[in-house]
Coordinates of C-alpha atoms in Angstrom, one line a residue:
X1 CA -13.5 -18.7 24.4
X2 CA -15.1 -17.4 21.5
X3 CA -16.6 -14.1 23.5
X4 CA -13.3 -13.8 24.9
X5 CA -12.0 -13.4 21.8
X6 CA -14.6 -11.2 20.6
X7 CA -13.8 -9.2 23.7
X8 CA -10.0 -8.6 22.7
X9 CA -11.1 -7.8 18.8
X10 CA -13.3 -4.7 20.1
X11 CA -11.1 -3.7 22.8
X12 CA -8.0 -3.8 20.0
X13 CA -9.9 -1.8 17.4
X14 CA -11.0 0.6 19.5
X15 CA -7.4 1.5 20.6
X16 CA -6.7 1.3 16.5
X17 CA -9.2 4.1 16.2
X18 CA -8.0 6.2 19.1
X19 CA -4.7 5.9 17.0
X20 CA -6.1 6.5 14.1
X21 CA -7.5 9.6 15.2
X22 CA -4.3 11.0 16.7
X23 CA -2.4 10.4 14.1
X24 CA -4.6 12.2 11.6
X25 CA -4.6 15.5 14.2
X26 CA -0.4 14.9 13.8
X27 CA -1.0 15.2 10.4
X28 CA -2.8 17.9 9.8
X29 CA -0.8 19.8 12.6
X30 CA 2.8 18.8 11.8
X31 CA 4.8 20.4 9.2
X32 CA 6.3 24.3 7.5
X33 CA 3.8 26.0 9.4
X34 CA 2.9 24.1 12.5
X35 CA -0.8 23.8 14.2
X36 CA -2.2 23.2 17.2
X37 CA -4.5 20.4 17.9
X38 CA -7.1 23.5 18.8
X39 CA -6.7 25.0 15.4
X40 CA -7.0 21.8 13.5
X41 CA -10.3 21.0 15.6
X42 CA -11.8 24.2 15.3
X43 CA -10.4 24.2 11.4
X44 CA -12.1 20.6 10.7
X45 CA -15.0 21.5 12.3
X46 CA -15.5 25.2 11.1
X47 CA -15.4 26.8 14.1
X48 CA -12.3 28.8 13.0
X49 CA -13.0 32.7 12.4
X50 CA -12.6 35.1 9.5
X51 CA -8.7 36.2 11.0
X52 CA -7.7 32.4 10.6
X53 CA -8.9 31.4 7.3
X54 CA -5.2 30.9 6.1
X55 CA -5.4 28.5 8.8
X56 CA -8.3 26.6 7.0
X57 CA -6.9 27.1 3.9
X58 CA -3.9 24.9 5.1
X59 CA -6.1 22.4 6.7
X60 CA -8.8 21.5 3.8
X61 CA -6.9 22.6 0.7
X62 CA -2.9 20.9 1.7
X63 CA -2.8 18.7 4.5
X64 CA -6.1 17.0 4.1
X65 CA -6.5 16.2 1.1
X66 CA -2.6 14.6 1.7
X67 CA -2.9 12.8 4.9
X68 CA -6.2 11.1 3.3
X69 CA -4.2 9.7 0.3
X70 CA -1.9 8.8 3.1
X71 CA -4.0 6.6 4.6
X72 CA -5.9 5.6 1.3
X73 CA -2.3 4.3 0.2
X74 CA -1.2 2.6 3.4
X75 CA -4.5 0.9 3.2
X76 CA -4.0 -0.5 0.0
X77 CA -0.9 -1.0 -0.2
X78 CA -1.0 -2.9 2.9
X79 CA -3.6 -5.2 1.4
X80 CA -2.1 -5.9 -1.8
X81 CA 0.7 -7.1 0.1
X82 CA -1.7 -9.2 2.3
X83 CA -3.5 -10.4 -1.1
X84 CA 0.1 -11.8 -2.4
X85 CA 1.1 -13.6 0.4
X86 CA -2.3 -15.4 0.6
X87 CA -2.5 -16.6 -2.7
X88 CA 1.3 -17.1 -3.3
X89 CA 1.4 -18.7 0.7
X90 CA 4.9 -17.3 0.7
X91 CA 4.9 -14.7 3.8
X92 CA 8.2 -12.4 1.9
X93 CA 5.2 -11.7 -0.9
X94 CA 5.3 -8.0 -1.3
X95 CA 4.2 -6.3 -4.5
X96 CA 7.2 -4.0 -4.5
X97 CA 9.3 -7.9 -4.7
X98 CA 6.4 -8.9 -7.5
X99 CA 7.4 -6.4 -9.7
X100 CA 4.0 -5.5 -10.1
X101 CA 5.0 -1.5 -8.5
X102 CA 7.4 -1.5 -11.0
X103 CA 5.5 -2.6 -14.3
X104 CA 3.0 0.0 -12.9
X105 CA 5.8 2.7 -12.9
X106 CA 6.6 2.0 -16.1
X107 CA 3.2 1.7 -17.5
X108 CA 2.8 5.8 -15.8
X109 CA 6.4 7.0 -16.9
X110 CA 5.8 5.6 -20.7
X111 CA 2.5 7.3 -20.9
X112 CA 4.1 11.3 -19.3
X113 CA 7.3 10.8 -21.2
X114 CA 4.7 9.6 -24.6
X115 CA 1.7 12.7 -24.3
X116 CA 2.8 14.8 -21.0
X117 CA 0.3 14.3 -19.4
X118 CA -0.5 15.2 -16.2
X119 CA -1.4 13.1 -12.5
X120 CA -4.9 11.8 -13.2
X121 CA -7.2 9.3 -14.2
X122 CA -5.7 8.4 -17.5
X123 CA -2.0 7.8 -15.7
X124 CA -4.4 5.1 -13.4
X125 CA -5.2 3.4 -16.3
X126 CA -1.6 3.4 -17.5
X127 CA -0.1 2.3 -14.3
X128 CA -2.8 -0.7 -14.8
X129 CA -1.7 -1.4 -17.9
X130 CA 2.3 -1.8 -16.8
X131 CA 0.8 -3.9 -13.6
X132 CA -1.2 -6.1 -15.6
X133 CA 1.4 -6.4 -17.4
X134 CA 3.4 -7.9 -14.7
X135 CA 1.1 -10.0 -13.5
X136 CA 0.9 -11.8 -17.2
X137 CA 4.6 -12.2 -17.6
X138 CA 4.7 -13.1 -14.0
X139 CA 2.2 -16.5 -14.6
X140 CA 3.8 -16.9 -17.8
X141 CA 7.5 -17.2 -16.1
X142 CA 6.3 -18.9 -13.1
X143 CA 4.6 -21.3 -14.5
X144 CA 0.9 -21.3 -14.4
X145 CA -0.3 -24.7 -14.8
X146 CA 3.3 -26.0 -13.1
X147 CA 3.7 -27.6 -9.9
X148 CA 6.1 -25.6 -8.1
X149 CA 4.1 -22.2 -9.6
X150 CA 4.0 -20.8 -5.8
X151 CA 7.3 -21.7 -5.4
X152 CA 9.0 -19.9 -8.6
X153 CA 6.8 -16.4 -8.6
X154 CA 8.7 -14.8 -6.1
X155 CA 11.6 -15.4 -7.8
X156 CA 10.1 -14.4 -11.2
X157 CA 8.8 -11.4 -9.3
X158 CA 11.8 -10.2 -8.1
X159 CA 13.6 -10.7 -11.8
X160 CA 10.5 -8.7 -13.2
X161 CA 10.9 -6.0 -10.9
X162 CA 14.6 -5.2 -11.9
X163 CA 13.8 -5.9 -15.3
X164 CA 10.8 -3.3 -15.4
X165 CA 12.8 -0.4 -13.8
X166 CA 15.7 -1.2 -16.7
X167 CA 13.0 0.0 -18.5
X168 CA 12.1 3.0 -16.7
X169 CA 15.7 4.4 -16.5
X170 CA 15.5 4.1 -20.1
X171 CA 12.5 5.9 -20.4
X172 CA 13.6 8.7 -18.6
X173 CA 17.0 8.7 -20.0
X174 CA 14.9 9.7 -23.6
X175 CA 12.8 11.9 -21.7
X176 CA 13.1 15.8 -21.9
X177 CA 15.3 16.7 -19.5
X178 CA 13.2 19.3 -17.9
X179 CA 10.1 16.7 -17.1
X180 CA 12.8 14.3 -15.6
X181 CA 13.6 16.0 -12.1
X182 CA 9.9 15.8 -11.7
X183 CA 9.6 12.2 -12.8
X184 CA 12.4 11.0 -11.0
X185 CA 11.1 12.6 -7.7
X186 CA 7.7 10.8 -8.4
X187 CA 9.2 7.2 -9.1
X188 CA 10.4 8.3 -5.3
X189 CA 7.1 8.4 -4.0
X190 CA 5.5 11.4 -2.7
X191 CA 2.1 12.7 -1.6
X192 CA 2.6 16.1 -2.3
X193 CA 0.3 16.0 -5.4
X194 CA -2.4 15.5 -3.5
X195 CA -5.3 17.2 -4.3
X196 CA -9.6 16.5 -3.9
X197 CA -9.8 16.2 -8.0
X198 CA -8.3 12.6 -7.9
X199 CA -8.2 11.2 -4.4
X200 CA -11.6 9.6 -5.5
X201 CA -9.7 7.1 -7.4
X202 CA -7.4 5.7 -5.6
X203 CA -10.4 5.9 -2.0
X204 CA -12.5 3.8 -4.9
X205 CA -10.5 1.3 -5.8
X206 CA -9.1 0.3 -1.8
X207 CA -12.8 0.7 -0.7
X208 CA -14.3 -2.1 -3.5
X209 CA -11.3 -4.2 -3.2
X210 CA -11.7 -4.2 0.4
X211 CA -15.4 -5.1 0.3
X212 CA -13.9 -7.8 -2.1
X213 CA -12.3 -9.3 0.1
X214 CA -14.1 -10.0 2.7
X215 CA -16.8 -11.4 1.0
X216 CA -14.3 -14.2 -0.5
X217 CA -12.4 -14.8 2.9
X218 CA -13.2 -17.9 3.6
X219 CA -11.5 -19.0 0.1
X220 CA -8.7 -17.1 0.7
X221 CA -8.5 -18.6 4.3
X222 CA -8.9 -22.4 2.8
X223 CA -5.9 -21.4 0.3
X224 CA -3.4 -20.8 2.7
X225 CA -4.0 -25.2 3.6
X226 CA -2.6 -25.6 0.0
X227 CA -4.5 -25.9 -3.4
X228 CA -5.0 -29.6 -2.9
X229 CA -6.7 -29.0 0.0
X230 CA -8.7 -25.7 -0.9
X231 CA -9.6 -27.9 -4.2
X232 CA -11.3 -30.7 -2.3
X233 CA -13.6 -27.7 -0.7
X234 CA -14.6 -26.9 -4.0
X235 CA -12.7 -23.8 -4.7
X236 CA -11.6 -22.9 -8.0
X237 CA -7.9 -22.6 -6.9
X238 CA -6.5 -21.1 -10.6
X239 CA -9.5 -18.8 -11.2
X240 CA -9.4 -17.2 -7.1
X241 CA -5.4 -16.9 -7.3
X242 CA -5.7 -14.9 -11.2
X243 CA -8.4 -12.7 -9.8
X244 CA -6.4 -12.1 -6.7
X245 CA -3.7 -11.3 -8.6
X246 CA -5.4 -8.7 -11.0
X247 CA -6.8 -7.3 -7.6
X248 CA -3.6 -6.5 -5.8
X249 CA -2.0 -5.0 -9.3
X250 CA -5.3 -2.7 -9.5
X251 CA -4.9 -1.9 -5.9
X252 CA -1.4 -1.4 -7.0
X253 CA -1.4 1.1 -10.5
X254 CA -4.2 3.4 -8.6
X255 CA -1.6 4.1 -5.7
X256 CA 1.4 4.2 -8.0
X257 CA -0.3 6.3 -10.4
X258 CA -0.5 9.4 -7.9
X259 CA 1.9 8.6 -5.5
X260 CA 5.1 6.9 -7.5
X261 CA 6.9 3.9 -6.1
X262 CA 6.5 3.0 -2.7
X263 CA 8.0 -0.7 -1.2
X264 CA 8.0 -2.5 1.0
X265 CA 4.6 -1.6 2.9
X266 CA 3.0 -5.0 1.9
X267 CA 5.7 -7.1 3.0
X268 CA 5.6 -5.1 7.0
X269 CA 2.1 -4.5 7.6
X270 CA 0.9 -8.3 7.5
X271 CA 3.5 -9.3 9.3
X272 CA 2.8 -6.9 12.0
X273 CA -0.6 -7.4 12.1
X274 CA -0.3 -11.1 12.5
X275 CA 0.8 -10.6 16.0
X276 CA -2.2 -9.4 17.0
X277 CA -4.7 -10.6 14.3
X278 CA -4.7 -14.9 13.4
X279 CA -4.2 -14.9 9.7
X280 CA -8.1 -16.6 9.0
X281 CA -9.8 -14.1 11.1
X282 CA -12.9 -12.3 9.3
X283 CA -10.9 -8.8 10.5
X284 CA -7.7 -9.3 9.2
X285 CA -8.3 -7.4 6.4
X286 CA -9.8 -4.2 7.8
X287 CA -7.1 -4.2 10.9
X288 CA -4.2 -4.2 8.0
X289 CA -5.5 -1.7 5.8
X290 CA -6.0 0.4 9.5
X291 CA -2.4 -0.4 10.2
X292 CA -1.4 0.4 6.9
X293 CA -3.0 3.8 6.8
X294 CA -1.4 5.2 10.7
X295 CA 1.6 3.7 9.2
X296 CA 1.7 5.9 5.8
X297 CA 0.6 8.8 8.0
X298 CA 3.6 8.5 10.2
X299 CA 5.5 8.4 7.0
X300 CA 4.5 11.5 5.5
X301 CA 4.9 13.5 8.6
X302 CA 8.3 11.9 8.6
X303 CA 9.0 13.0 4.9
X304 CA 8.6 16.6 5.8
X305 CA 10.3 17.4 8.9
X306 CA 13.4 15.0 9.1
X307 CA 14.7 17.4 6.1
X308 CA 14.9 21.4 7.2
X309 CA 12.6 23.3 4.4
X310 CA 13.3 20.0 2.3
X311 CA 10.6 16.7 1.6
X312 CA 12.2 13.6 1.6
X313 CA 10.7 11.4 -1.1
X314 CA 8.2 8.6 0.7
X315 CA 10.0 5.6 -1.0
X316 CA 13.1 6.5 0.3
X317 CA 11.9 6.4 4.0
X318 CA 10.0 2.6 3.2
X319 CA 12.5 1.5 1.8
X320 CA 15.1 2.3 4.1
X321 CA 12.7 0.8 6.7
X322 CA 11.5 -2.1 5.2
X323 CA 15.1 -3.0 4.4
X324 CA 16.2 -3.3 8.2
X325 CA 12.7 -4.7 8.9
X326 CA 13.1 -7.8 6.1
X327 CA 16.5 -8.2 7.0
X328 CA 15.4 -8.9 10.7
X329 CA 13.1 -11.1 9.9
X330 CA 15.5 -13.4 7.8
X331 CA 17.2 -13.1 11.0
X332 CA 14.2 -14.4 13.6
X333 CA 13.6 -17.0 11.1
X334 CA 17.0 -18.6 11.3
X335 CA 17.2 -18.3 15.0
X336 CA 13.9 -20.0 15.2
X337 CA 14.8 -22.8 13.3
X338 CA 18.1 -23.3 15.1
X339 CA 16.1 -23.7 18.5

């Protein structure tokens, strides 16, 4: 049974890849000026000449450097949304529902509207700030020594999310009305920033928390059996759930801080996954942030061509997605508990 299994986990992730690697050549071929596979291959692997350096140019200096915070995003956005609805056992969990995307707007739009500055590292540490932020009011509203804490953060979450882009409308509303086209655009979402100066943070930040993850997935595992239960295995249930917490709103405020708001991708991607991936497997973790990453991909090439010489903000395109998506699944789930 067990090399059965084992079997069907190698067989899957080696289709993931094959997908994986399709979808970047889409990528990096699709868009104003479009590519062949043959020129992105010989591109990527410098085997283009001297008359197709604009070609190149293209390649490393606009479309990688875009499709990889893509993928870096999916990724972590896909397992901050898995982090949430492990530790919170609530499978609607989503950090876009949390308000945590939204404190970490704010925390980003209050620092460009306060100095002017530009995307970089110090707007990471201000889209932290706003997402710890959230997390703190969020245990403080919920309830953190209360029995029904699981119960009430979603709905705290969802009250700090409105409550934190109040806030931000005001912000902008102050703002020079010059910076707030671009600003408004950004709280959109949109990869078209992207550049090789700060994709190291956000690739830093998914890549430790990831590592993080796996090392502590057995206690994530024995939460999901309820904190009685994970208590008597001699897990620290409070201390895990705070430090999954500030994990998924760091995995959070480096996404947001370059690419703006985007929902709804923790609240798909688990769900998905979970048809093909038990929710205690030692892979769940890497197969979501996979999925999450084709799925941003497919995304961004869907920003730019559904629009004629236009880019249609990435939020816009989630949301409009995971809208029909969470609204099926309310639906399944009621049919299910009718039969």
């Amino acid at each position: 049974m067990k090399n059965n299994a084992t079997k069907q986990m190698v067989y899957f992730s080696v289709i993931l890849l094959l997908i994986l690697i399709f979808s970047f050549a889409s990528a990096l071929s699709i868009g104003a000026a479009p590519l062949s596979f043959s020129q992105v291959f010989d591109s990527v692997f410098g085997l283009s000449n001297d008359q197709s350096s604009y070609i190149s140019s293209i390649v490393w200096d606009l479309r990688m450097p875009r499709s990889l915070l893509a993928f870096v995003a999916g990724c972590g956005l896909a397992l901050a949304g898995l982090i949430l609805q492990k530790v919170t056992r609530n499978p609607l969990a989503d950090p876009y529902l949390f308000g945590i995307s939204s404190g970490a707007s704010l925390g980003v739009v209050a620092l460009m509207s306060v100095t002017s500055l530009g995307f970089g590292f110090y707007l990471s540490i201000g889209a932290f700030v706003g997402s710890l932020l959230a997390v703190v009011m969020l245990l403080v509203i919920a309830g953190h020594y209360g029995p029904r804490q699981v119960e009430n953060m979603l709905l705290a979450g969802v009250a700090l999310s409105f409550l934190f882009s109040a806030f931000t409308s005001l912000m902008l509303y102050w703002s020079d009305p010059q910076a707030v086209t671009s600003i408004m655009f950004w709280t959109l979402g949109s990869f078209a920033r992207a550049d090789w100066q700060t994709l190291w943070i956000p690739t830093t930040v998914v890549s430790i928390c990831l590592v993080f993850m796996f090392l502590h997935q057995r206690q994530l595992t024995a939460l999901l059996l309820g904190d009685e239960s994970a208590t008597t295995l001699g897990i620290n249930v409070s201390r895990l759930r705070i430090n999954m917490l500030l994990l998924s709103s760091l995995l959070t405020a480096s996404i947001v801080a370059l690419c703006g708001g985007i929902g709804f991708v923790g609240l798909m991607i688990p769900h998905i996954v979970r048809y093909f991936v038990t929710n205690g497997s030692r892979f769940s973790f890497f197969v979501t942030a996979f999925v999450g990453g084709i799925f941003m991909l497919w995304v961004d090439i869907g920003s730019r061509i559904i629009l004629t010489n236009q880019e249609l903000p990435i939020g816009i395109i989630t949301s409009a997605i995971g809208s029909v998506f969470f609204l099926s699944l309310l639906y399944l789930r009621k049919r299910k508990a009718l039969d």
